[in-house]
Structures are given as C-alpha cells and as structure tokens.
Amino acid sequence: MGLVVQKYGGSSVADAESIKRVARRIVDTAQAGNQVVVVVSAMGDTTDDLRDLAQQVSPLPPARELDMLLTAGERISMALVAMAIHDLGHQARSYTGSQAGVITDSAHGKARIIDITPGRIRQAIDEGHVAIVAGFQGVSQDTKEITTLGRGASDTTAVALAAALGADVCEIYTDVDGVFTADPRIVPNARRIARITSEEMLEMAACGTKVLHLRCVEYARRYRMPVHVRSSFSTREGTWVIDTDTEGQDMEQAIISGVSHDRSEAKITVVGVPDQPGKAAAIFQAVARAEINIDMIVQNVSAASTGLTDVSFTLPKTDGVIAMSTLEGIQAEVGFAALQYDDQIGKVSLVGAGMRTHPGVSATFFEALALTGVNIEMISTSEIRISVVTRAEDVDAAVRAVHTAFGLDALEVEAVVYGGTGR
Amino acid sequence: MGLVVQKYGGSSVADAESIKRVARRIVDTAQAGNQVVVVVSAMGDTTDDLRDLAQQVSPLPPARELDMLLTAGERISMALVAMAIHDLGHQARSYTGSQAGVITDSAHGKARIIDITPGRIRQAIDEGHVAIVAGFQGVSQDTKEITTLGRGASDTTAVALAAALGADVCEIYTDVDGVFTADPRIVPNARRIARITSEEMLEMAACGTKVLHLRCVEYARRYRMPVHVRSSFSTREGTWVIDTDTEGQDMEQAIISGVSHDRSEAKITVVGVPDQPGKAAAIFQAVARAEINIDMIVQNVSAASTGLTDVSFTLPKTDGVIAMSTLEGIQAEVGFAALQYDDQIGKVSLVGAGMRTHPGVSATFFEALALTGVNIEMISTSEIRISVVTRAEDVDAAVRAVHTAFGLDALEVEAVVYGGTGR
C-alpha cells in the first residue's frame, strides 16, 4: 500500500520479549502490503548505563569518544530487532546512522542533520527487506566521524528519514496511547488528543510535553510529514500531528489543545542591575556566548529612587552552573549587586490555536490558578500559548486546576501507561 | 623510538579500573617516545552476553545481524580506553575495524582479512594521537557489510595491523606472563618460554595452547612480525615469538618447547565400513562438504574374516551434531553398520623443533604415559609434534607425566595468573 516509517523508543525494545512483540508488529505492517523502515532507540536504560561507564573512566570524556560509545546502544537494539523479524520468517537488515546516510554537522553530542542520503535503505526495501535504522546517530559531513544528535533525537531521525524517503506516514511508538491534554500521571482523566496541528504540538513540546521531541516536530512541520504518535503496547489509534495548511480545513479545531508542564528549568535573578542602556544586553550576550538557551525573561520596573532593577530569566537546570560562572565573570563590568539561583520552580503552559480568536482565555487561566492558591512568579505568552512560572511544588495543583477550568477533563480515564517510567 | 602495536584482551579491559590501568600503560609507552596503536577486545564477558541476548530473540540469528550485534562490544571498550587515555592528558582516538581499514571477505562470523588500508590510523599516529582500534571486526570488500573474524581474532587484527603499518613489534597482552611449557593450572611449576619459533608456536596453538590465536601466529609468521606475549598485570618480559629464518642462528634452541592439551574435541567412529576402495573417501568427502575440520584419523586393520573395518576421527565438539547427521545421511550409500559419538576424550601433544634431530623423543613420551597408566586411543605426529588421544579424565595426569619426563619442570613456580578465568 505505502511506505511506513516506524520509530520504537527504548521502553518498546527494553528486553527480548519487548523486541519480539515489536517485531510481530513490524511484520504485520509489512504483511499488510507496506514497505517498512524502522528506527530504533537503544534498549531501556542502555544509554544511561553507557554514560555511567564513561563517567567511571573519565569525569569529562571527549565528545567524539562519548559519541562512539553511546552509538553502541542502538547498534545492539537494531541488530536484535532484525534478528527477531528474521525469526518470524521475514527478511530484515539493520543499518547504522552512517550506513543509512544520516549526514550531520560535526557537533558531537548535539549534531544536526544536514542531509539524508538513504540509498542503501531504499535498496533494502525495494528488495523486500524491512530496514532497521539506528536512531540518534549519524556521520559528520566533513570529518566522517560518528556523531549523535542529542537525547531523544531518534524521533528526529525517524521523521527526517520519512521525509527523505517520501514516506506516507511516520509512526512514533511510545509507551502511552498518544498525546494527552495533560500528563496522565498528574491528571488521571486527561483526554487523548486525536488530532493536533504541528504548530500546537511544537508549543507543547517546547513547554515540557515529552511525548514528542521538539526537533522532530520542527522536521515534521517543515517537510509536512504526517506523524502518528501511538503506543507499541496496544493497537489503538494515537494522536495524529498534521499540517494546518493541508488539513486545516476539515479539522475539528479545539480551542485549547492541552496543558503542559516542565520541572527541568531553573531561574536566575540578577539583582541590582544599573538601569542604563546596554546593561541587560551585556548580560544576555554573555549568556548567549556560553551557548545557553534561555527561556523566559522578566525585568522589574526600576525603582526611581535607586536607579537599579532586577532581571530574572529561566534556563535548563543542566546549564545552571555554567550560567552562574559566566555571570560572575561579568559582575564588575556590568556592575550588578548579586546573583540568585533558584531550581525549585516549575512552568505550567496552556496551548491552543483557538486562543487567537477566543478572548478571555488568559482571564480564565489566571482565575483558575488564583482559586487554587498558586502564586505566579513569571508570565510569558505567544499567540497560541500562555506560560507561568510557579513554585515546583505547586505544579501538579496548577495543571489540574487549569485542565478542569477549560473543560478538558474526560468522563472516564482514557490514558493507560503500559511500559516503565519513561522512554 | 619506534611504532608499537599493543593488543589488550577482554580480561585486561574488564572494568573501569582495568581500563584505567591499561591506559596508564599505553601512555607510558607513548611517553617513552613511541608511536602507539592499540587493538582492544570487548570488555570481559560482553561478547558472551550479547550472544545470549541474540539467543533469547532468535535461536538461529542471521550471521550478518549477529556480526552487527557483536561488534558493539569492541566499540564500547575502545571508546572507554580512548577516554581513559585522554583523562591522563594524552590524545587518543578510537576507530572501528571499518574505519581502521580492516578489509575482509564476506563470510560473516568467520571472515578473513583480505587487506588492511590503515590510512586513518597512520594519520592519527602521525598527528601524535594514540590510535585505538576495535579488534575482531572488519568490513567486507564487496558488500561493505560489517564482519567479524571469529572468536579470539583480536590477536589477528593486531598482528595484521602491525604488519600493514610496518611496526617494530606487536605486543599481545593477556592475563599470564607469556607462553608456558604447559598450562600452569595443570602443571604449577611449568616454565615460561622466553623465545619460541613461530613454527613451534603454530603447533602449540593448533594443539590447544590458548595464549595466542592460531591465525594470529600464521600472520606473524607470514609477515615476519615479532610478537611479544606478556601480561597486562605486570611489567615482566613475556614470550617472544620470532621467525626462525631471521633469528634462528643465535637462538638457544630447546629440544622440546612444551606440552599442549585440548579438551574441545570429540571422536566419531564409523563402525563396520566395507573394506573396499572409495568407502573411506566417501565418508570424508561428505564431512568436508559440511565444512567440518577433522583433526586426527585412524583406520583399524580390516578383519579378513568379515571384510569390514572401523574408521575413527576427531573433530571440534561444536561440529558434532552436524557431522553425525551428515554421516547418517550417507549410511545407506556407504553401507557401514553404525556410528559412535564420544565427547569424553582429550588430546595431549608434545611440541619441539628439536625432535627433528633428537631420536628417542617418542619413546620417552610413550613410556611416560605408560608409567602413569594412561591408555592411548589414537596417535598422530608431525615433524615437530607428537599427539595422542586419551580419556578426558586422564589429560591432567598425562600432561604432568610428559612435562616431568622431558625435564621441563621448573624449580620454582614461575606462572602467575593475574586476572580472571579467561582472556
């Protein structure tokens, strides 16, 4: 019928039994008349185990060697999946990122895909094989070195490969039945989202909804590749991420897509910044030079009496140490008084394309938080999103309150978490 | 000073601590002014663990995928060794067999090296890096598929690479101090052999002395590469395997090199074979077609009254099942009476180039066995070797008796086994 790219995450190939189940599913798809290309992550906790091993040998391992090490993870899972398919009587061949033609830049550990030249994959599927491809990895264009795309990037491999092959659909298999209106671990009666635009999915991924990787959604949007997020543990329909331009017409558009939350960020406050032109710029230029992605920024109104102001911003906790040392390095130059670091924050976001045309959304949002007694520390908005920073311990209550306030609660529990704790 | 190729086996890189110790040794060699290329095996039991995983997924995994799977093992160890060297302040880069230019035929699981094109390795060492190369693996010339060279073949990778680079020496690191006149686990006062010809080493390896891999010695002999077998756990001199033609003159040649033993073989007896021309040929042609390597052959003298004879041969136990089914398939055609399979045998061999010029060696050998009460079931000899097949439970006693009879016992215990149980 068509060409299907399927991606299975680490929890879907965590052990021999899981791998056999996944193989059955792949063979079923092939026997239904499809050409099938499969992208796999490393088994279960393999990548973390390999990182631990590296740590035991060297506290700061060279990035090239870390990539060489970590890419062993998918090599193992892809070969095992191919074996399991073979055992069911179907032909399958596994390919490393390099063999599959995943060409990247040479930024080890966070490489970006430059091009995909899937000649060997095309040949394999044209010869009737299922092609199994290692996610998360590629080969650098200039130096022919093995690279990794950064965590969770197997989704990106799958969508990029699907686009390069002109696939009909890219199916992302995970351990939940799709994207929900909130994290079912916090809101048990969250609803499964049947269809969502890539624009909204982008905002949700950026705001902490972990089902799909951010860069993967960007790829899907750019190449207009339909993505179907679903569970490898059931045969239910999951969530279709589709392109607004091509399918927007007949889409039953919900006002609100869902509530996302994120506990991975910290807040830095630069206290007592002289309220003069160029001071804020100096701060953020220094942070940018250290390659830190900042998220939200708030500058207090300057107290006229002192001529000083406070600047707060949020950033990934993992960048906290380097950001603080970077800022300490420019304290004399900028002339601020002190730095505060706070990693006990959380972010709660409401995403929905309907916000554009439905006034009053933000009023309902803030009212819901107020009624629950959640204090708002920072606010940021886009056309289709409202985000607030709260205390970390208030996140669950805030998510539940907002979910209920916008009528997103399902009558019954729809979400089933099949696998372990993560992907 | 020179170019040194070092090979470290699985027990030398079994965990993070071992890897750090090996890295220290490598850096010492480099800081002494040498260019260093290192070949590593997979960590400890990794290869066996990966094989187990494959078995759980498929009882008969395709060879291509098994090679893809197993090659993950050296990928992990080589990256970790490179990291550990880096951590000591020296530059190092790891290379897969394919990247190192190890070109093989396409016989997955038992590929042979066709050529080595070590351009990237040469460049790395010329730039002052230590090059770490995955042992045991390569890439096929025709199909560009990942291949493995078969078990224990990291030694072969090291010697072949040393020859291709024109290295001054190939050091094979293991968990004993070299090659001994017998297995120190059986003969505690076995002597370390300081120098041995490659011809004798070949015979000992073929007869079960496991310190060096057979194909590796063949390579060393063909390319006249000096090999130094030594322990990664000490700095003592080990055993030098050298070429007779170039160094034979000044070598103090012992009459007997040592006593080897092997418990990995089984014996098949074809009972009641008609004593007619072509019958034995039919048996061994069938076995050869099944790609089984047979070792020793004995044919009984035909009893004139029956016109029937028995043919016995030894073969690796791992080939036992296929050999028996092959022979059952030709029973009607050849007309033999029955098949007997015996896997409780052992082989004891005496190796020494001095046998050529010293008569009486075999008399002493057989007398020693007779005095110990060991029954001999089969005999085979070459110019520099005598081998006998005995009951498996008699092997230890036979090895000790022969070792003593030829005056090989050391006055003190020389052998120290540093690591675990294997290499």
Short mmCIF file of N, CA and C in Angstrom, two decimals, chain A residues 21-142:
data_model
loop_
_atom_site.label_atom_id
_atom_site.label_comp_id
_atom_site.label_asym_id
_atom_site.label_seq_id
_atom_site.Cartn_x
_atom_site.Cartn_y
_atom_site.Cartn_z
N ARG A 21 7.82 -8.62 20.54
CA ARG A 21 6.49 -8.03 20.33
C ARG A 21 6.56 -6.96 19.23
N VAL A 22 7.60 -6.13 19.31
CA VAL A 22 7.79 -5.09 18.30
C VAL A 22 7.98 -5.72 16.91
N ALA A 23 8.74 -6.81 16.85
CA ALA A 23 8.99 -7.48 15.58
C ALA A 23 7.68 -7.99 14.98
N ARG A 24 6.81 -8.55 15.81
CA ARG A 24 5.50 -9.04 15.36
C ARG A 24 4.72 -7.90 14.70
N ARG A 25 4.76 -6.75 15.35
CA ARG A 25 4.04 -5.59 14.86
C ARG A 25 4.61 -5.12 13.51
N ILE A 26 5.92 -5.12 13.40
CA ILE A 26 6.58 -4.70 12.17
C ILE A 26 6.21 -5.66 11.04
N VAL A 27 6.27 -6.96 11.33
CA VAL A 27 5.95 -7.96 10.30
C VAL A 27 4.48 -7.82 9.87
N ASP A 28 3.60 -7.56 10.83
CA ASP A 28 2.19 -7.35 10.49
C ASP A 28 2.05 -6.18 9.50
N THR A 29 2.78 -5.11 9.77
CA THR A 29 2.71 -3.93 8.89
C THR A 29 3.22 -4.28 7.49
N ALA A 30 4.31 -5.05 7.44
CA ALA A 30 4.87 -5.44 6.14
C ALA A 30 3.92 -6.39 5.41
N GLN A 31 3.32 -7.32 6.15
CA GLN A 31 2.44 -8.30 5.50
C GLN A 31 1.13 -7.69 5.05
N ALA A 32 0.82 -6.50 5.59
CA ALA A 32 -0.35 -5.76 5.09
C ALA A 32 -0.04 -5.09 3.76
N GLY A 33 1.17 -5.29 3.25
CA GLY A 33 1.50 -4.78 1.92
C GLY A 33 2.33 -3.52 1.91
N ASN A 34 2.85 -3.12 3.08
CA ASN A 34 3.64 -1.89 3.15
C ASN A 34 5.14 -2.16 3.05
N GLN A 35 5.85 -1.20 2.50
CA GLN A 35 7.30 -1.14 2.69
C GLN A 35 7.53 -0.53 4.07
N VAL A 36 8.43 -1.11 4.86
CA VAL A 36 8.58 -0.65 6.24
C VAL A 36 10.05 -0.31 6.56
N VAL A 37 10.25 0.89 7.08
CA VAL A 37 11.56 1.29 7.61
C VAL A 37 11.35 1.56 9.09
N VAL A 38 12.22 0.99 9.93
CA VAL A 38 12.05 1.09 11.37
C VAL A 38 13.26 1.81 11.98
N VAL A 39 12.99 2.80 12.81
CA VAL A 39 14.07 3.49 13.54
C VAL A 39 13.96 3.07 15.00
N VAL A 40 15.08 2.63 15.59
CA VAL A 40 15.04 2.18 16.98
C VAL A 40 15.99 2.99 17.86
N SER A 41 15.58 3.14 19.11
CA SER A 41 16.46 3.69 20.15
C SER A 41 17.23 2.54 20.79
N ALA A 42 18.11 2.88 21.71
CA ALA A 42 18.82 1.87 22.49
C ALA A 42 17.84 1.23 23.48
N MET A 43 18.14 -0.01 23.88
CA MET A 43 17.27 -0.75 24.80
C MET A 43 17.22 -0.07 26.16
N GLY A 44 16.02 0.14 26.67
CA GLY A 44 15.81 0.58 28.04
C GLY A 44 16.80 1.63 28.52
N ASP A 45 17.56 1.27 29.53
CA ASP A 45 18.48 2.24 30.16
C ASP A 45 19.90 2.15 29.60
N THR A 46 20.08 1.51 28.43
CA THR A 46 21.43 1.28 27.92
C THR A 46 22.24 2.57 27.81
N THR A 47 21.63 3.62 27.27
CA THR A 47 22.37 4.86 27.06
C THR A 47 22.85 5.43 28.39
N ASP A 48 21.97 5.41 29.41
CA ASP A 48 22.38 5.89 30.73
C ASP A 48 23.49 5.02 31.31
N ASP A 49 23.38 3.70 31.13
CA ASP A 49 24.42 2.80 31.65
C ASP A 49 25.77 3.10 30.99
N LEU A 50 25.75 3.36 29.69
CA LEU A 50 27.00 3.66 28.98
C LEU A 50 27.58 4.99 29.46
N ARG A 51 26.70 5.97 29.70
CA ARG A 51 27.17 7.25 30.25
C ARG A 51 27.84 7.05 31.61
N ASP A 52 27.24 6.20 32.44
CA ASP A 52 27.82 5.92 33.75
C ASP A 52 29.22 5.32 33.61
N LEU A 53 29.33 4.39 32.66
CA LEU A 53 30.62 3.73 32.43
C LEU A 53 31.67 4.78 32.02
N ALA A 54 31.27 5.69 31.15
CA ALA A 54 32.19 6.75 30.72
C ALA A 54 32.63 7.58 31.92
N GLN A 55 31.67 7.89 32.79
CA GLN A 55 31.98 8.69 33.98
C GLN A 55 33.00 8.00 34.88
N GLN A 56 32.90 6.68 34.95
CA GLN A 56 33.84 5.92 35.79
C GLN A 56 35.26 6.02 35.25
N VAL A 57 35.37 6.19 33.95
CA VAL A 57 36.69 6.19 33.31
C VAL A 57 37.25 7.60 33.23
N SER A 58 36.38 8.58 33.02
CA SER A 58 36.84 9.95 32.83
C SER A 58 35.72 10.91 33.21
N PRO A 59 36.00 11.87 34.10
CA PRO A 59 34.94 12.80 34.51
C PRO A 59 34.46 13.68 33.36
N LEU A 60 35.35 13.96 32.40
CA LEU A 60 34.96 14.82 31.28
C LEU A 60 35.42 14.16 29.98
N PRO A 61 34.71 13.13 29.55
CA PRO A 61 35.18 12.39 28.37
C PRO A 61 35.08 13.24 27.10
N PRO A 62 36.03 13.05 26.18
CA PRO A 62 35.96 13.80 24.92
C PRO A 62 34.68 13.46 24.16
N ALA A 63 34.08 14.46 23.55
CA ALA A 63 32.76 14.29 22.92
C ALA A 63 32.79 13.27 21.79
N ARG A 64 33.89 13.26 21.03
CA ARG A 64 33.98 12.29 19.93
C ARG A 64 33.88 10.87 20.47
N GLU A 65 34.60 10.59 21.55
CA GLU A 65 34.61 9.23 22.11
C GLU A 65 33.29 8.89 22.78
N LEU A 66 32.66 9.90 23.39
CA LEU A 66 31.35 9.64 24.00
C LEU A 66 30.34 9.24 22.92
N ASP A 67 30.41 9.89 21.78
CA ASP A 67 29.51 9.52 20.68
C ASP A 67 29.81 8.11 20.18
N MET A 68 31.10 7.79 20.08
CA MET A 68 31.47 6.44 19.66
C MET A 68 30.89 5.42 20.63
N LEU A 69 30.98 5.73 21.92
CA LEU A 69 30.48 4.82 22.96
C LEU A 69 28.96 4.67 22.89
N LEU A 70 28.26 5.81 22.90
CA LEU A 70 26.81 5.76 23.02
C LEU A 70 26.15 5.10 21.81
N THR A 71 26.76 5.26 20.62
CA THR A 71 26.15 4.68 19.42
C THR A 71 26.16 3.16 19.45
N ALA A 72 26.91 2.57 20.38
CA ALA A 72 26.84 1.10 20.54
C ALA A 72 25.43 0.68 20.97
N GLY A 73 24.72 1.56 21.66
CA GLY A 73 23.40 1.22 22.19
C GLY A 73 22.40 0.86 21.11
N GLU A 74 22.26 1.70 20.10
CA GLU A 74 21.31 1.40 19.02
C GLU A 74 21.80 0.26 18.14
N ARG A 75 23.12 0.13 18.05
CA ARG A 75 23.68 -0.98 17.27
C ARG A 75 23.18 -2.32 17.81
N ILE A 76 23.13 -2.41 19.14
CA ILE A 76 22.65 -3.64 19.78
C ILE A 76 21.16 -3.82 19.52
N SER A 77 20.36 -2.80 19.76
CA SER A 77 18.91 -2.97 19.64
C SER A 77 18.51 -3.22 18.19
N MET A 78 19.14 -2.53 17.24
CA MET A 78 18.72 -2.70 15.84
C MET A 78 19.04 -4.10 15.33
N ALA A 79 20.18 -4.64 15.74
CA ALA A 79 20.53 -6.00 15.30
C ALA A 79 19.55 -7.00 15.89
N LEU A 80 19.19 -6.80 17.16
CA LEU A 80 18.25 -7.73 17.80
C LEU A 80 16.87 -7.66 17.16
N VAL A 81 16.42 -6.46 16.82
CA VAL A 81 15.11 -6.33 16.16
C VAL A 81 15.15 -7.04 14.80
N ALA A 82 16.24 -6.85 14.07
CA ALA A 82 16.36 -7.53 12.76
C ALA A 82 16.33 -9.05 12.94
N MET A 83 17.02 -9.56 13.96
CA MET A 83 17.01 -11.00 14.23
C MET A 83 15.60 -11.49 14.54
N ALA A 84 14.89 -10.73 15.36
CA ALA A 84 13.55 -11.15 15.77
C ALA A 84 12.60 -11.17 14.57
N ILE A 85 12.75 -10.22 13.65
CA ILE A 85 11.93 -10.21 12.43
C ILE A 85 12.27 -11.42 11.58
N HIS A 86 13.56 -11.66 11.43
CA HIS A 86 14.05 -12.82 10.68
C HIS A 86 13.44 -14.11 11.24
N ASP A 87 13.37 -14.16 12.58
CA ASP A 87 12.84 -15.36 13.24
C ASP A 87 11.36 -15.57 12.93
N LEU A 88 10.66 -14.50 12.55
CA LEU A 88 9.25 -14.62 12.17
C LEU A 88 9.11 -14.90 10.67
N GLY A 89 10.23 -15.15 10.01
CA GLY A 89 10.17 -15.55 8.61
C GLY A 89 10.21 -14.41 7.61
N HIS A 90 10.48 -13.19 8.09
CA HIS A 90 10.55 -12.05 7.18
C HIS A 90 12.00 -11.56 7.08
N GLN A 91 12.39 -11.03 5.95
CA GLN A 91 13.74 -10.52 5.78
C GLN A 91 13.89 -9.14 6.42
N ALA A 92 15.02 -8.91 7.07
CA ALA A 92 15.29 -7.60 7.66
C ALA A 92 16.79 -7.37 7.72
N ARG A 93 17.19 -6.13 7.56
CA ARG A 93 18.60 -5.79 7.67
C ARG A 93 18.73 -4.51 8.49
N SER A 94 19.75 -4.48 9.35
CA SER A 94 19.93 -3.30 10.19
C SER A 94 21.03 -2.40 9.63
N TYR A 95 20.90 -1.11 9.85
CA TYR A 95 21.85 -0.12 9.33
C TYR A 95 22.18 0.91 10.41
N THR A 96 23.46 1.22 10.56
CA THR A 96 23.84 2.32 11.44
C THR A 96 23.39 3.64 10.83
N GLY A 97 23.44 4.70 11.60
CA GLY A 97 23.11 6.01 11.06
C GLY A 97 23.97 6.34 9.86
N SER A 98 25.25 6.02 9.96
CA SER A 98 26.18 6.27 8.87
C SER A 98 25.78 5.48 7.62
N GLN A 99 25.50 4.20 7.79
CA GLN A 99 25.11 3.37 6.65
C GLN A 99 23.79 3.82 6.04
N ALA A 100 22.91 4.36 6.89
CA ALA A 100 21.60 4.81 6.40
C ALA A 100 21.68 6.18 5.74
N GLY A 101 22.85 6.80 5.76
CA GLY A 101 23.03 8.08 5.09
C GLY A 101 22.57 9.27 5.89
N VAL A 102 22.60 9.17 7.22
CA VAL A 102 22.23 10.31 8.07
C VAL A 102 23.47 11.20 8.22
N ILE A 103 23.53 12.25 7.41
CA ILE A 103 24.69 13.14 7.38
C ILE A 103 24.43 14.31 8.32
N THR A 104 25.38 14.58 9.20
CA THR A 104 25.19 15.64 10.20
C THR A 104 26.34 16.64 10.13
N ASP A 105 26.20 17.72 10.92
CA ASP A 105 27.36 18.57 11.15
C ASP A 105 28.27 17.85 12.15
N SER A 106 29.35 18.47 12.57
CA SER A 106 30.29 17.72 13.41
C SER A 106 30.23 18.12 14.88
N ALA A 107 29.07 18.63 15.34
CA ALA A 107 28.91 18.99 16.74
C ALA A 107 28.59 17.73 17.54
N HIS A 108 29.65 17.06 18.01
CA HIS A 108 29.46 15.80 18.74
C HIS A 108 28.51 16.00 19.93
N GLY A 109 27.59 15.06 20.11
CA GLY A 109 26.69 15.10 21.25
C GLY A 109 25.42 15.89 20.99
N LYS A 110 25.44 16.77 20.00
CA LYS A 110 24.24 17.55 19.66
C LYS A 110 24.25 17.92 18.18
N ALA A 111 24.65 16.95 17.36
CA ALA A 111 24.77 17.22 15.93
C ALA A 111 23.39 17.46 15.31
N ARG A 112 23.39 18.23 14.23
CA ARG A 112 22.16 18.47 13.48
C ARG A 112 22.24 17.75 12.15
N ILE A 113 21.11 17.23 11.72
CA ILE A 113 21.06 16.54 10.43
C ILE A 113 21.16 17.57 9.31
N ILE A 114 22.14 17.37 8.42
CA ILE A 114 22.31 18.26 7.28
C ILE A 114 21.61 17.68 6.06
N ASP A 115 21.71 16.38 5.92
CA ASP A 115 21.18 15.74 4.72
C ASP A 115 20.92 14.27 5.03
N ILE A 116 20.03 13.66 4.27
CA ILE A 116 19.84 12.21 4.37
C ILE A 116 20.00 11.64 2.97
N THR A 117 20.90 10.66 2.82
CA THR A 117 21.12 10.01 1.52
C THR A 117 20.83 8.52 1.70
N PRO A 118 19.53 8.17 1.63
CA PRO A 118 19.13 6.83 2.06
C PRO A 118 19.20 5.78 0.95
N GLY A 119 20.29 5.78 0.18
CA GLY A 119 20.40 4.84 -0.95
C GLY A 119 20.33 3.38 -0.52
N ARG A 120 21.05 3.04 0.55
CA ARG A 120 21.05 1.64 0.99
C ARG A 120 19.69 1.23 1.57
N ILE A 121 19.03 2.18 2.22
CA ILE A 121 17.70 1.89 2.79
C ILE A 121 16.70 1.67 1.66
N ARG A 122 16.75 2.55 0.65
CA ARG A 122 15.85 2.41 -0.49
C ARG A 122 16.05 1.07 -1.16
N GLN A 123 17.32 0.71 -1.35
CA GLN A 123 17.61 -0.56 -2.00
C GLN A 123 17.08 -1.74 -1.17
N ALA A 124 17.28 -1.66 0.15
CA ALA A 124 16.82 -2.75 1.03
C ALA A 124 15.31 -2.94 0.94
N ILE A 125 14.56 -1.85 1.00
CA ILE A 125 13.09 -2.00 0.98
C ILE A 125 12.61 -2.38 -0.42
N ASP A 126 13.31 -1.91 -1.45
CA ASP A 126 12.93 -2.32 -2.81
C ASP A 126 13.18 -3.81 -3.04
N GLU A 127 14.12 -4.37 -2.28
CA GLU A 127 14.38 -5.82 -2.37
C GLU A 127 13.50 -6.62 -1.43
N GLY A 128 12.53 -5.94 -0.78
CA GLY A 128 11.57 -6.66 0.05
C GLY A 128 11.99 -6.83 1.50
N HIS A 129 13.09 -6.19 1.90
CA HIS A 129 13.52 -6.28 3.29
C HIS A 129 12.85 -5.18 4.12
N VAL A 130 12.72 -5.45 5.40
CA VAL A 130 12.46 -4.37 6.34
C VAL A 130 13.82 -3.78 6.69
N ALA A 131 13.95 -2.46 6.64
CA ALA A 131 15.21 -1.81 7.00
C ALA A 131 15.10 -1.29 8.43
N ILE A 132 16.05 -1.72 9.27
CA ILE A 132 16.08 -1.24 10.66
C ILE A 132 17.23 -0.23 10.76
N VAL A 133 16.92 0.97 11.23
CA VAL A 133 17.93 2.02 11.26
C VAL A 133 18.15 2.48 12.70
N ALA A 134 19.41 2.68 13.05
CA ALA A 134 19.76 3.20 14.37
C ALA A 134 19.33 4.66 14.48
N GLY A 135 18.52 4.97 15.48
CA GLY A 135 18.15 6.36 15.71
C GLY A 135 19.30 7.10 16.37
N PHE A 136 19.16 8.44 16.48
CA PHE A 136 20.00 9.22 17.41
C PHE A 136 21.42 9.41 16.89
N GLN A 137 21.79 8.82 15.75
CA GLN A 137 23.19 8.87 15.33
C GLN A 137 23.34 9.18 13.85
N GLY A 138 24.52 9.67 13.48
CA GLY A 138 24.82 9.94 12.08
C GLY A 138 26.31 9.98 11.88
N VAL A 139 26.72 10.52 10.71
CA VAL A 139 28.14 10.65 10.42
C VAL A 139 28.37 12.07 9.92
N SER A 140 29.44 12.69 10.38
CA SER A 140 29.66 14.09 10.04
C SER A 140 30.10 14.24 8.59
N GLN A 141 29.62 15.30 7.96
CA GLN A 141 29.87 15.53 6.53
C GLN A 141 31.35 15.72 6.23
N ASP A 142 32.02 16.54 7.04
CA ASP A 142 33.40 16.91 6.74
C ASP A 142 34.39 15.83 7.18
#
